[in-house]
Coordinates of C-alpha atoms in Angstrom, one line a residue:
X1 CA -22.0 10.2 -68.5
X2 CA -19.9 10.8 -65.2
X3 CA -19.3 7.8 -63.2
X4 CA -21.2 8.8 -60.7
X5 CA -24.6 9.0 -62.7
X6 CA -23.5 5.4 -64.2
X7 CA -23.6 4.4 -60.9
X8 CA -27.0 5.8 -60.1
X9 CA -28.3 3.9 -63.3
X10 CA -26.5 0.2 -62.0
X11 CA -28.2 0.7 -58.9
X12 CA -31.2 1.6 -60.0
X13 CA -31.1 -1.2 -62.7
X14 CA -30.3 -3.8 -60.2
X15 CA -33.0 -2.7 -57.7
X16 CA -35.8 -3.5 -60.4
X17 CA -33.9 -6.8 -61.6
X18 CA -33.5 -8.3 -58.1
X19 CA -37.0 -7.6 -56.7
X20 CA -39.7 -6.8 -59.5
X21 CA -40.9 -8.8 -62.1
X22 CA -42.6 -6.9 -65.1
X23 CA -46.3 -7.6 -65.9
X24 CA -47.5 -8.8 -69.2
X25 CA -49.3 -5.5 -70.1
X26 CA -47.6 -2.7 -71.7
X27 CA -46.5 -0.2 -69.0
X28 CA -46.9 -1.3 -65.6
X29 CA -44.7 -2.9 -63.8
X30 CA -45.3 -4.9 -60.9
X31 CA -45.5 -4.1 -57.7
X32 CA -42.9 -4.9 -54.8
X33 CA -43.5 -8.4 -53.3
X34 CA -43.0 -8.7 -49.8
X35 CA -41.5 -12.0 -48.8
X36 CA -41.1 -14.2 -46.0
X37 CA -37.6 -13.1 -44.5
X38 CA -34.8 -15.2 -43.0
X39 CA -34.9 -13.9 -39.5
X40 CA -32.2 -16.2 -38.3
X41 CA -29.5 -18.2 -39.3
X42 CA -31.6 -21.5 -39.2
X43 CA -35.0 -20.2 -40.1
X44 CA -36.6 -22.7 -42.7
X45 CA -40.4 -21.3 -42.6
X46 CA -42.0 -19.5 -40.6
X47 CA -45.7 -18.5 -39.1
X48 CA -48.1 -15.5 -39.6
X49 CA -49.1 -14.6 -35.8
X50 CA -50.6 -11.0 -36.2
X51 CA -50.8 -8.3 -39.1
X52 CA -49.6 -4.9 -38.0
X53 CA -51.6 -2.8 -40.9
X54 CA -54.0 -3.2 -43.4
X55 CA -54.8 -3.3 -46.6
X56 CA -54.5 0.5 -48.2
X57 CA -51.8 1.5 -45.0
X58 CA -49.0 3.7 -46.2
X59 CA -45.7 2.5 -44.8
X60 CA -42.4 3.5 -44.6
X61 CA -39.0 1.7 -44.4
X62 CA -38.2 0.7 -41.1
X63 CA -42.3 0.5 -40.1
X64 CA -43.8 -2.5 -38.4
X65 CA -45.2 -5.0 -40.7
X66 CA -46.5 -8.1 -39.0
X67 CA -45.0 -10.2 -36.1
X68 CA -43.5 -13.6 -37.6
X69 CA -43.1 -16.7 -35.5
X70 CA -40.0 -18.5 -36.2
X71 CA -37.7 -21.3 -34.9
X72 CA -36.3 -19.2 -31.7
X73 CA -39.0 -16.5 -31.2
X74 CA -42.3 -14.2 -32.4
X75 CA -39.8 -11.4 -34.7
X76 CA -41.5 -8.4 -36.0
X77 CA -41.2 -7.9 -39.6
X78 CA -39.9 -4.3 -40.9
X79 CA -40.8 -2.5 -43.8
X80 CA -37.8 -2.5 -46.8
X81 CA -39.6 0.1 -48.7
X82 CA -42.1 3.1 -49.4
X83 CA -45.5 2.8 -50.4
X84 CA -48.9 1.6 -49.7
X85 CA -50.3 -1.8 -49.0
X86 CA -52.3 -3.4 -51.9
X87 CA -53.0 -7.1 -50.5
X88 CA -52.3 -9.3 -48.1
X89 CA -51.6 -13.1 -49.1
X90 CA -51.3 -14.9 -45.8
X91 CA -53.3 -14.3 -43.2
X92 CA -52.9 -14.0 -39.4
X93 CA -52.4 -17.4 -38.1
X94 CA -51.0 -19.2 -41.6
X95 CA -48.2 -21.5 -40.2
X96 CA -45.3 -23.2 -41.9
X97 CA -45.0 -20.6 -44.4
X98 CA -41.2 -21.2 -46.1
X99 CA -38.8 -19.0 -46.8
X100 CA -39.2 -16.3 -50.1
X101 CA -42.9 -17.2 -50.4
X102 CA -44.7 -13.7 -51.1
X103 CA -47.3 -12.5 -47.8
X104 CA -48.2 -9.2 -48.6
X105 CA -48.4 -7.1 -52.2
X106 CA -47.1 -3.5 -51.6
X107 CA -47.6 -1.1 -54.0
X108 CA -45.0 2.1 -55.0
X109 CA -46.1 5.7 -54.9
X110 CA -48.0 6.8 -57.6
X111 CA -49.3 2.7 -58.5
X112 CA -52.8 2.2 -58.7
X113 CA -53.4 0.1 -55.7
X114 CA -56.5 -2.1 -56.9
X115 CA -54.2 -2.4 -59.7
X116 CA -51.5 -3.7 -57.6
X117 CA -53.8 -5.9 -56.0
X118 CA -54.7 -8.0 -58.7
X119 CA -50.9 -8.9 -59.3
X120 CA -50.0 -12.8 -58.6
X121 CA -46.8 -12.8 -57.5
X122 CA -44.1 -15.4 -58.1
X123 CA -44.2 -18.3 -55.9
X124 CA -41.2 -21.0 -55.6
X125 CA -43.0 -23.5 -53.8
X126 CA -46.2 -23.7 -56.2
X127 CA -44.0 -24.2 -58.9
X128 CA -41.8 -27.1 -57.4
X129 CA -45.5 -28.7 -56.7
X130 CA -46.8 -28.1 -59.8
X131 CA -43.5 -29.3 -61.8
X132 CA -44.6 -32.5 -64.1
X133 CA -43.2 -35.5 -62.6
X134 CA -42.1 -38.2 -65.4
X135 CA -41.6 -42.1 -64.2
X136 CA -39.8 -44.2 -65.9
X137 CA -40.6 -46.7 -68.6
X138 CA -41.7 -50.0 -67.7
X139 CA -39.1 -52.0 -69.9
X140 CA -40.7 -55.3 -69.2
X141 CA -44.2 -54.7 -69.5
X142 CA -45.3 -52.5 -72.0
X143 CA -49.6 -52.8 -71.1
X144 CA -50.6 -49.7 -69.5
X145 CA -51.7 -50.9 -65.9
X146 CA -55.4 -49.5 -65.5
X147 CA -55.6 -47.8 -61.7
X148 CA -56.5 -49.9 -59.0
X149 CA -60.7 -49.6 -57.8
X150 CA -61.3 -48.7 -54.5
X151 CA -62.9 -52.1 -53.2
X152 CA -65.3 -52.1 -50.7
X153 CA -66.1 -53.3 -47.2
X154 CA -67.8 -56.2 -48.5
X155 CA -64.6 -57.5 -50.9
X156 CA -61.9 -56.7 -48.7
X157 CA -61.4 -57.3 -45.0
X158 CA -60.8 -54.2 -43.1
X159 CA -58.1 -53.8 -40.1
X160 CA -59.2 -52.9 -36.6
X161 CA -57.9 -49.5 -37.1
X162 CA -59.9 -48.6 -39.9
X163 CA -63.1 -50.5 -38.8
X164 CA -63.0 -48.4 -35.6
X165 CA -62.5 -45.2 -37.4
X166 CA -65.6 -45.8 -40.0
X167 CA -67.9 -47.5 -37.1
X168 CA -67.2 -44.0 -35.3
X169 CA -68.0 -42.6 -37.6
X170 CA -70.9 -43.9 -39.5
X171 CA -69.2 -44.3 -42.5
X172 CA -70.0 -46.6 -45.8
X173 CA -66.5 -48.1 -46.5
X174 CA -67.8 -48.5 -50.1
X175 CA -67.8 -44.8 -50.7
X176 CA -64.1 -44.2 -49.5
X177 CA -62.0 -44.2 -52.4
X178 CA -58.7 -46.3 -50.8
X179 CA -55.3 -46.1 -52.0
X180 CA -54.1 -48.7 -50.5
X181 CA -52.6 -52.0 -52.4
X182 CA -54.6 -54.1 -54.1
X183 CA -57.0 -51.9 -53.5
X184 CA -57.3 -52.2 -49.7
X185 CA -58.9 -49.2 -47.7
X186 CA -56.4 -47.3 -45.1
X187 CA -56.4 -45.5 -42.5
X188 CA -55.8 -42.7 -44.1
X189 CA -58.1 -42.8 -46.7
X190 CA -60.7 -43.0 -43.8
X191 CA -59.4 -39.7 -41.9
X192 CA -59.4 -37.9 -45.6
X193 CA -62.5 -38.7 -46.2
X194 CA -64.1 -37.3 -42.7
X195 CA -62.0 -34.1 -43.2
X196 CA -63.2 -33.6 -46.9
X197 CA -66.8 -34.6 -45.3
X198 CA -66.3 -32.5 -42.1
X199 CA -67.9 -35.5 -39.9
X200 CA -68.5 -35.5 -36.8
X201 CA -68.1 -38.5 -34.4
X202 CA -71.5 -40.5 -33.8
X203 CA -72.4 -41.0 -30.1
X204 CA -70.5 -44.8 -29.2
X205 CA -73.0 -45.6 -26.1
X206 CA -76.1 -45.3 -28.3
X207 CA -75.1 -47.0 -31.3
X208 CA -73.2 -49.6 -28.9
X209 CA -77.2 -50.4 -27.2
X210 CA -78.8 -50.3 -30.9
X211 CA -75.6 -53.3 -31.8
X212 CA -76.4 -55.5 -28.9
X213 CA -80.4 -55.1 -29.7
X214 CA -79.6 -56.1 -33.1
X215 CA -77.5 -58.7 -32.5
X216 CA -79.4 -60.4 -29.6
X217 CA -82.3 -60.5 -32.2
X218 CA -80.3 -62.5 -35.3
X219 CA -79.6 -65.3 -32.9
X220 CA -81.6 -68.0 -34.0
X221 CA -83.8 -69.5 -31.2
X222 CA -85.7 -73.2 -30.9
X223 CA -89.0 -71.0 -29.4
X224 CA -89.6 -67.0 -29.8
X225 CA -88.8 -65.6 -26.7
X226 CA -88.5 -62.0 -25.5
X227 CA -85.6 -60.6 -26.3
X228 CA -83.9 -58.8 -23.4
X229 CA -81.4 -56.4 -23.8
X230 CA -79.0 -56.3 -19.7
X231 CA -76.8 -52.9 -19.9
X232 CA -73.1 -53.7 -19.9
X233 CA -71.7 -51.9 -16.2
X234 CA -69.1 -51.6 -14.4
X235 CA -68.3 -51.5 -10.9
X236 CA -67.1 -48.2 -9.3
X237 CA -66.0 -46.9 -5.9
X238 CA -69.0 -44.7 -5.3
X239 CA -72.0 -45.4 -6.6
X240 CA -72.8 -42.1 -8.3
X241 CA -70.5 -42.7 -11.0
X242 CA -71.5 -43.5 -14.6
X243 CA -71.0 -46.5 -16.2
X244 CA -67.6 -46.7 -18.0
X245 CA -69.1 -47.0 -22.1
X246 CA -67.7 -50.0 -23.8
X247 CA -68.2 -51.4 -27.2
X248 CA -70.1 -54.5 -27.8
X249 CA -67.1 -56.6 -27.4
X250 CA -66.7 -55.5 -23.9
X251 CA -64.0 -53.7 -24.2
X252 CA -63.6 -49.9 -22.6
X253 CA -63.8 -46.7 -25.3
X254 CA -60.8 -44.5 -25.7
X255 CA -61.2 -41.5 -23.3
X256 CA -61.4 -38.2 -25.0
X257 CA -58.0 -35.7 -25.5
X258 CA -57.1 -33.1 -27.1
X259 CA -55.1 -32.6 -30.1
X260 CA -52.3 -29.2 -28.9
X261 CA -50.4 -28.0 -32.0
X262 CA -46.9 -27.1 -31.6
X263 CA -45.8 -24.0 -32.4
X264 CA -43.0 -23.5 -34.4
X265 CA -40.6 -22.7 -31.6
X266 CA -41.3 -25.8 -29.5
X267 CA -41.0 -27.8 -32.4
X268 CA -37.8 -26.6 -33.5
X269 CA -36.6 -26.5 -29.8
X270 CA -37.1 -29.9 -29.2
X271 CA -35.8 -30.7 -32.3
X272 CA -32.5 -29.4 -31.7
X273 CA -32.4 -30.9 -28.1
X274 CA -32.8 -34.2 -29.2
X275 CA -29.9 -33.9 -31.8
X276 CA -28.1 -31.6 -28.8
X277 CA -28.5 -35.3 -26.9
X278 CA -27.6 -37.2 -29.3
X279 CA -24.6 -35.7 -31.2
X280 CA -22.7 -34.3 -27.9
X281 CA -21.1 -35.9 -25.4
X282 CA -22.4 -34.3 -22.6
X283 CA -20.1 -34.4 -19.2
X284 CA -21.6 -33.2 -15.9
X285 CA -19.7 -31.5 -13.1
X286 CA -21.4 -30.2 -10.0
X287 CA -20.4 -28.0 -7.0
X288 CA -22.0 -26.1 -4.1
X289 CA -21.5 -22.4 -3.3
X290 CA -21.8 -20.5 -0.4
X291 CA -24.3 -17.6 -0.3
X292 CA -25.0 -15.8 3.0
X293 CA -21.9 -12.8 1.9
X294 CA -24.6 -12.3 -1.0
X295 CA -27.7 -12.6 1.0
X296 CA -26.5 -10.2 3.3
X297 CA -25.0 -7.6 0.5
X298 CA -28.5 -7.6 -0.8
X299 CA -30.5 -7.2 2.0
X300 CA -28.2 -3.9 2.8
X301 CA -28.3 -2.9 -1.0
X302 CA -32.2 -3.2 -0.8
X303 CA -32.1 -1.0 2.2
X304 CA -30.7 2.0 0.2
X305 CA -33.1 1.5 -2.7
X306 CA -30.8 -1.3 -4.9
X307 CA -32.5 -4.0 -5.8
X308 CA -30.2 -7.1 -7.3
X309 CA -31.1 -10.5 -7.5
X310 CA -29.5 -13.8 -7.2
X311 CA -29.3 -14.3 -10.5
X312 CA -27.5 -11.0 -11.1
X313 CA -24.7 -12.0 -8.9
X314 CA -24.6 -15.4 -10.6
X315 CA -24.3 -14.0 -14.1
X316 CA -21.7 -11.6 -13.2
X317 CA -19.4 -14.4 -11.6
X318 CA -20.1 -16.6 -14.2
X319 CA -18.5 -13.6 -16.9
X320 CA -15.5 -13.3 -14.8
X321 CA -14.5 -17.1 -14.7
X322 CA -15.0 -17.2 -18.4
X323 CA -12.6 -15.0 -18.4
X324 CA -10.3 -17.3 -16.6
X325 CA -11.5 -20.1 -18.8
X326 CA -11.7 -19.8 -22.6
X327 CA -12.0 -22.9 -23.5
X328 CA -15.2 -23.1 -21.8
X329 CA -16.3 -20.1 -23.5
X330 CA -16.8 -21.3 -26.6
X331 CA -18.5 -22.7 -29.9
X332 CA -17.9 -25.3 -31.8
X333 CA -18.8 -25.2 -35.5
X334 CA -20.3 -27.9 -37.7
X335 CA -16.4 -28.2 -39.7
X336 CA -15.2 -28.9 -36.0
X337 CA -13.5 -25.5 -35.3
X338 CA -13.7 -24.7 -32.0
X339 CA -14.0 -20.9 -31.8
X340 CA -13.0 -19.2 -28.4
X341 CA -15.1 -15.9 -27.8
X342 CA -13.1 -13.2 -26.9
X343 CA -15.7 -11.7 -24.6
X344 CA -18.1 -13.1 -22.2
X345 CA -21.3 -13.0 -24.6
X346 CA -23.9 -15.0 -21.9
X347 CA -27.5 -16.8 -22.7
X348 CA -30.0 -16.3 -20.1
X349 CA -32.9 -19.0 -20.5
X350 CA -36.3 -17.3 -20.4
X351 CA -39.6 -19.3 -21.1
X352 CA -42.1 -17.8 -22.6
X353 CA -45.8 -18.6 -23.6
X354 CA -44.4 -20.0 -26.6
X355 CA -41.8 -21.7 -25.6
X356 CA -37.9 -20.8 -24.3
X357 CA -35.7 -18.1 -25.7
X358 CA -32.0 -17.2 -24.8
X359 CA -31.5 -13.6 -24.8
X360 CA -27.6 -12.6 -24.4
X361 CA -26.2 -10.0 -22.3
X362 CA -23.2 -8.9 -24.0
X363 CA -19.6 -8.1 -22.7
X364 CA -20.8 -9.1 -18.4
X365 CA -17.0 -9.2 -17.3
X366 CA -17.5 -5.3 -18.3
X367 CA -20.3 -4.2 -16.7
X368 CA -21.2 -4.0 -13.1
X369 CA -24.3 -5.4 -11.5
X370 CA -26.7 -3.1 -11.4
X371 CA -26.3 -2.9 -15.3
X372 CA -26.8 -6.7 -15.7
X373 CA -30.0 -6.3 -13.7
X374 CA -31.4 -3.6 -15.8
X375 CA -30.5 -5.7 -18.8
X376 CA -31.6 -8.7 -17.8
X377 CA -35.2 -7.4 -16.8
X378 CA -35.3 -5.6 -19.8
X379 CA -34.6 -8.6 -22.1
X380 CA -36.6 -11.0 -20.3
X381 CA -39.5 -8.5 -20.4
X382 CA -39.0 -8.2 -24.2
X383 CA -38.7 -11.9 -24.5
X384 CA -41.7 -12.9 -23.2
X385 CA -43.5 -10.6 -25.2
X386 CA -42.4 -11.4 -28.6
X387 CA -40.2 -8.0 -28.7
X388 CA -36.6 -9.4 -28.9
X389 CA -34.7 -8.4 -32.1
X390 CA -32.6 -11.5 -34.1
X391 CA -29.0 -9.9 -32.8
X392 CA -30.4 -10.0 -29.1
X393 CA -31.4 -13.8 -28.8
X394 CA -28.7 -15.4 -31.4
X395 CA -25.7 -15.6 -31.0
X396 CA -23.4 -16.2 -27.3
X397 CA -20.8 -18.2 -25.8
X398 CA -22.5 -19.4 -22.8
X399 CA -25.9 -19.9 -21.2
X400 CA -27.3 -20.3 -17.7
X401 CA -30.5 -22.0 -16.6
X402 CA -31.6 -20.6 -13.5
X403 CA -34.6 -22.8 -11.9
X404 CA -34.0 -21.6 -8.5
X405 CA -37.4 -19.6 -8.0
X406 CA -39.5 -22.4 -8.6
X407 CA -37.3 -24.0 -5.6
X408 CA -35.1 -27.0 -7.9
X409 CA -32.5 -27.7 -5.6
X410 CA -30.4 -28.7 -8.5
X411 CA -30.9 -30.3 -12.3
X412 CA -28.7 -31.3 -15.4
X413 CA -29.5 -28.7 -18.7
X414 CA -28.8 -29.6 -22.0
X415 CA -26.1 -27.5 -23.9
X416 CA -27.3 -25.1 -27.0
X417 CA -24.9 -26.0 -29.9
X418 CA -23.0 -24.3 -30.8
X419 CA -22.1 -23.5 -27.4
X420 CA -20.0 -26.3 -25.9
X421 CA -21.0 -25.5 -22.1
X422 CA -24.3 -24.5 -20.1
X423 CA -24.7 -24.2 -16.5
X424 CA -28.0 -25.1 -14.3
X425 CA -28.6 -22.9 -11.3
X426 CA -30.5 -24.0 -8.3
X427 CA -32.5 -22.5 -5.5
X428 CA -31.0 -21.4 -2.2
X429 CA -31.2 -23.5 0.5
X430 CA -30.0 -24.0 4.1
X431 CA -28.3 -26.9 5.5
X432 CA -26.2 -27.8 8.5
X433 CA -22.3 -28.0 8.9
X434 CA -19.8 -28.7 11.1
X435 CA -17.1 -26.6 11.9
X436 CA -13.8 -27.0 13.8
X437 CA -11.9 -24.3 15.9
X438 CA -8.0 -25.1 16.1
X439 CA -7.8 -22.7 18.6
X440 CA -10.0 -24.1 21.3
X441 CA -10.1 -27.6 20.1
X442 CA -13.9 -27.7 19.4
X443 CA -16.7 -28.0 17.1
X444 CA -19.4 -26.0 16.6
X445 CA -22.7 -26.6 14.4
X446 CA -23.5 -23.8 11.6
X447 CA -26.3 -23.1 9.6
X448 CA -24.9 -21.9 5.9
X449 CA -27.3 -20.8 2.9
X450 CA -25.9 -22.8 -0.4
X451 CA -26.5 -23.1 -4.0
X452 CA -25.8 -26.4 -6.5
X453 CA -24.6 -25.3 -9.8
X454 CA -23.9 -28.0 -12.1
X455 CA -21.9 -27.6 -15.6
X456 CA -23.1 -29.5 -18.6
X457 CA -20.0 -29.4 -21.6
X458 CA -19.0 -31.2 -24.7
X459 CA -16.7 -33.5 -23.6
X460 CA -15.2 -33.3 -27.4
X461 CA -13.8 -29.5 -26.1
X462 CA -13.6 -29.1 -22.5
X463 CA -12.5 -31.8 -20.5
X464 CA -13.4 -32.5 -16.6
X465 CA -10.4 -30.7 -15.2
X466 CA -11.3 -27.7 -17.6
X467 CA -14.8 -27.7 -16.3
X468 CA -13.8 -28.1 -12.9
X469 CA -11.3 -25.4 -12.7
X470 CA -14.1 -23.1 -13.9
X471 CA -16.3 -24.2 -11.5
X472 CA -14.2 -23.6 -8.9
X473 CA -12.7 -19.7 -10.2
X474 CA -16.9 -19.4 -10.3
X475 CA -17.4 -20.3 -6.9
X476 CA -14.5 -18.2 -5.7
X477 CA -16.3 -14.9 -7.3
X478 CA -19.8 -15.8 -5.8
X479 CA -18.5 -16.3 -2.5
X480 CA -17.2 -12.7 -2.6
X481 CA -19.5 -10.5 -4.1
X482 CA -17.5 -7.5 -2.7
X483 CA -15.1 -8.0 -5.4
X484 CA -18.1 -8.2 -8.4
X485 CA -19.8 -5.1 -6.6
X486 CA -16.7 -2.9 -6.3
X487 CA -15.3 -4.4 -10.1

């Protein structure tokens, strides 16, 4: 055999160890098992938001599979293989779906798909559950404990959470098994039971009426007398309001609200900002830029058919100080390294329906400004509809946060490890100076569009005089976009 047909067989060997499993009858083998991917570097699980085929599609490598919500953004899921699509195992909208767990059954060509279909794939997470667990032995007391009987409402007081929860209910506290010690009913136990029930919450301000009825006649009387019942109200601004309900103690109901899920990205996102907060020593250093050079440049751009934003002109002034400034271009790694990018690799912060994403425009100090535009409406466009591939939003050296449309005049950002620096943009606005001519020994009042920029770092790698000589090699470039346009 010639070495290059015993390579053909290794491959082809390793290909059906590493991804097939063999089924118990004679002659088949199974089918290929498509998994949950790792779309990024920090992916843990990830969510099903929409199914791109259907069961008995034929696909190809490199087709689109389904779009997968992860910790950064809504990733669509390619095809690694030929064949055709036996079953799906997760459905649109399953959430929290960790990594390697099987989603879809695709069958090779020339498999019998209903064949294929039947196949249960191998889960890891179904077998960690359903691994025995084994306690220790109780050295000092050999007895077998029998397991403790739910007790009831009538043998064991209940607290004020739980007594709400079952008088809201309408629930028998007898029938809730509890799990609590000794027996004693929880909270828990309570909202288990109404979700294995699928209750629904009795209406407070009659049953509230039908308690004070009740209890007005149990109280024990010298003579029978009429027993009135006087609505509890409240007083209000206007009388056409309605009477706030209260319980029979006189206290006011909760108000009604409503329960929003967050998705995976917001979750994660605000995850990571709190350790951002927490772990990183964040030092702030502000500065003011003049703008009427660029708001002039633009107006005569716009008038021969260029159209360039503020932004544009920030992000390209930003890329050039970075040059001028490794240290604030930069990541720090979890060893403590402190990795200085060679190019200017810059975040632009984009929110989205589903939260904020950072897609990078690549090597700025080497492209001119039309080009960032195009990019940068390109990738926001993608961004916010779920488009964005894994190498466009992860990664960078730098990020800006521009909230300058919505008319911030200026704000504090927190930094996106394992960047060590990220700059907040504010709006344009006009304000008043004062300048001096030497010549004839006067003053004169000036009107002067500005913008507040203000640079959050990690104190840990770029100290103030760091981040203030970037700010100011920034503020140099933006006060002259001639030299961006014409670089």
């Amino acid at each position: 055999m010639t070495s290059s047909n015993l390579r053909l067989v290794r491959a082809c060997f390793n290909r059906l160890t590493n991804q097939r499993h063999f089924f118990l009858q004679p002659s088949y083998h199974a089918p290929i098992t498509i998994q949950m991917p790792a779309l990024s570097p920090t992916m843990e699980e990830g969510s099903i938001v929409k199914w791109l085929i259907k069961v008995g599609d034929q696909v190809e490598v490199g087709d689109a599979l389904c779009e997968v919500e992860t910790d950064k953004a809504v990733v669509t899921v390619e095809s690694n293989d030929d064949g055709t699509i036996a079953k799906i195992l997760k459905e649109e909208g399953t959430k929290n779906i960790k990594l390697a767990v099987p989603i879809a059954i695709l069958a090779e060509e020339g498999e019998d798909v209903a064949e294929a279909a039947k196949y249960i794939p191998h889960d890891p997470t179904l077998i960690a559950a359903s691994a025995p667990h084994t306690s220790p032995p109780n050295t000092q007391d050999s007895t077998v404990t029998p397991a403790p009987v739910p007790l009831t409402f009538s043998t064991l007081p209940l607290s004020p959470a739980v007594r709400q929860a079952v008088e809201w209910y309408n629930i028998d506290a007898s029938l809730v098994p509890a799990s609590g010690k000794n027996g004693r009913l929880l909270k828990g136990d309570v909202l288990k039971f109404i979700a294995d029930n699928n209750l629904t919450k009795i209406d407070q301000t009659a049953k509230q009426e039908t308690a004070a009825v009740t209890t007005t006649s149990q109280i024990p009387t010298q003579a029978p007398q009429p027993t009135s019942v006087t609505p509890v109200t409240t007083t209000t601004s206007q009388s056409t309001d309605k009477p706030t309900p209260t319980t029979s103690t006189g206290r006011p109901t909760k108000a009604k609200y409503e329960d929003i899920e967050l998705t995976n990205i917001r979750r994660i996102i605000a995850q990571r900002l709190t350790e951002s907060k927490q772990q990183i020593p964040h030092s702030y250093n502000s500065i003011s830029c003049k703008v009427d050079n660029i708001i002039a440049l633009r107006k005569t751009l716009k008038d021969n058919g260029v159209k360039l934003s503020m932004n544009d002109f920030v992000v390209k002034a930003a890329g050039l100080a970075l040059q001028q400034n490794k240290v604030v271009n930069s990541v720090r790694r979890n060893n403590g390294e402190v990795e200085e990018s060679v190019t200017s690799d810059i975040s632009i912060a984009v929110a989205t329906p589903t939260g904020l994403i950072t897609p990078i425009i690549k090597k700025v100090e080497a492209k001119g400004l039309q080009e960032i535009s195009n990019e940068t409406r390109s990738l926001a466009g993608r961004a916010r509809e779920g488009k964005l591939k894994p190498d466009e939003f992860q990664g960078g050296s730098f990020t800006i946060s521009n909230l300058g449309m919505f008319g911030v005049s200026e704000f504090t950002a927190v930094i996106n490890p394992p960047q060590t620096c990220i700059m907040a943009v504010g709006t344009t606005r006009n304000q008043i100076s004062l300048k001096s001519d030497a010549d004839e020994g006067s003053s004169n009042i000036e009107q002067e569009n500005v913008i507040t920029v203000t640079l959050s770092s990690d104190a840990r790698v770029v100290n103030d005089q760091e981040a203030g000589v970037f700010l100011e090699k920034f503020k140099s470039n933006l006060e002259n976009p001639m030299q961006m346009l014409m670089g």
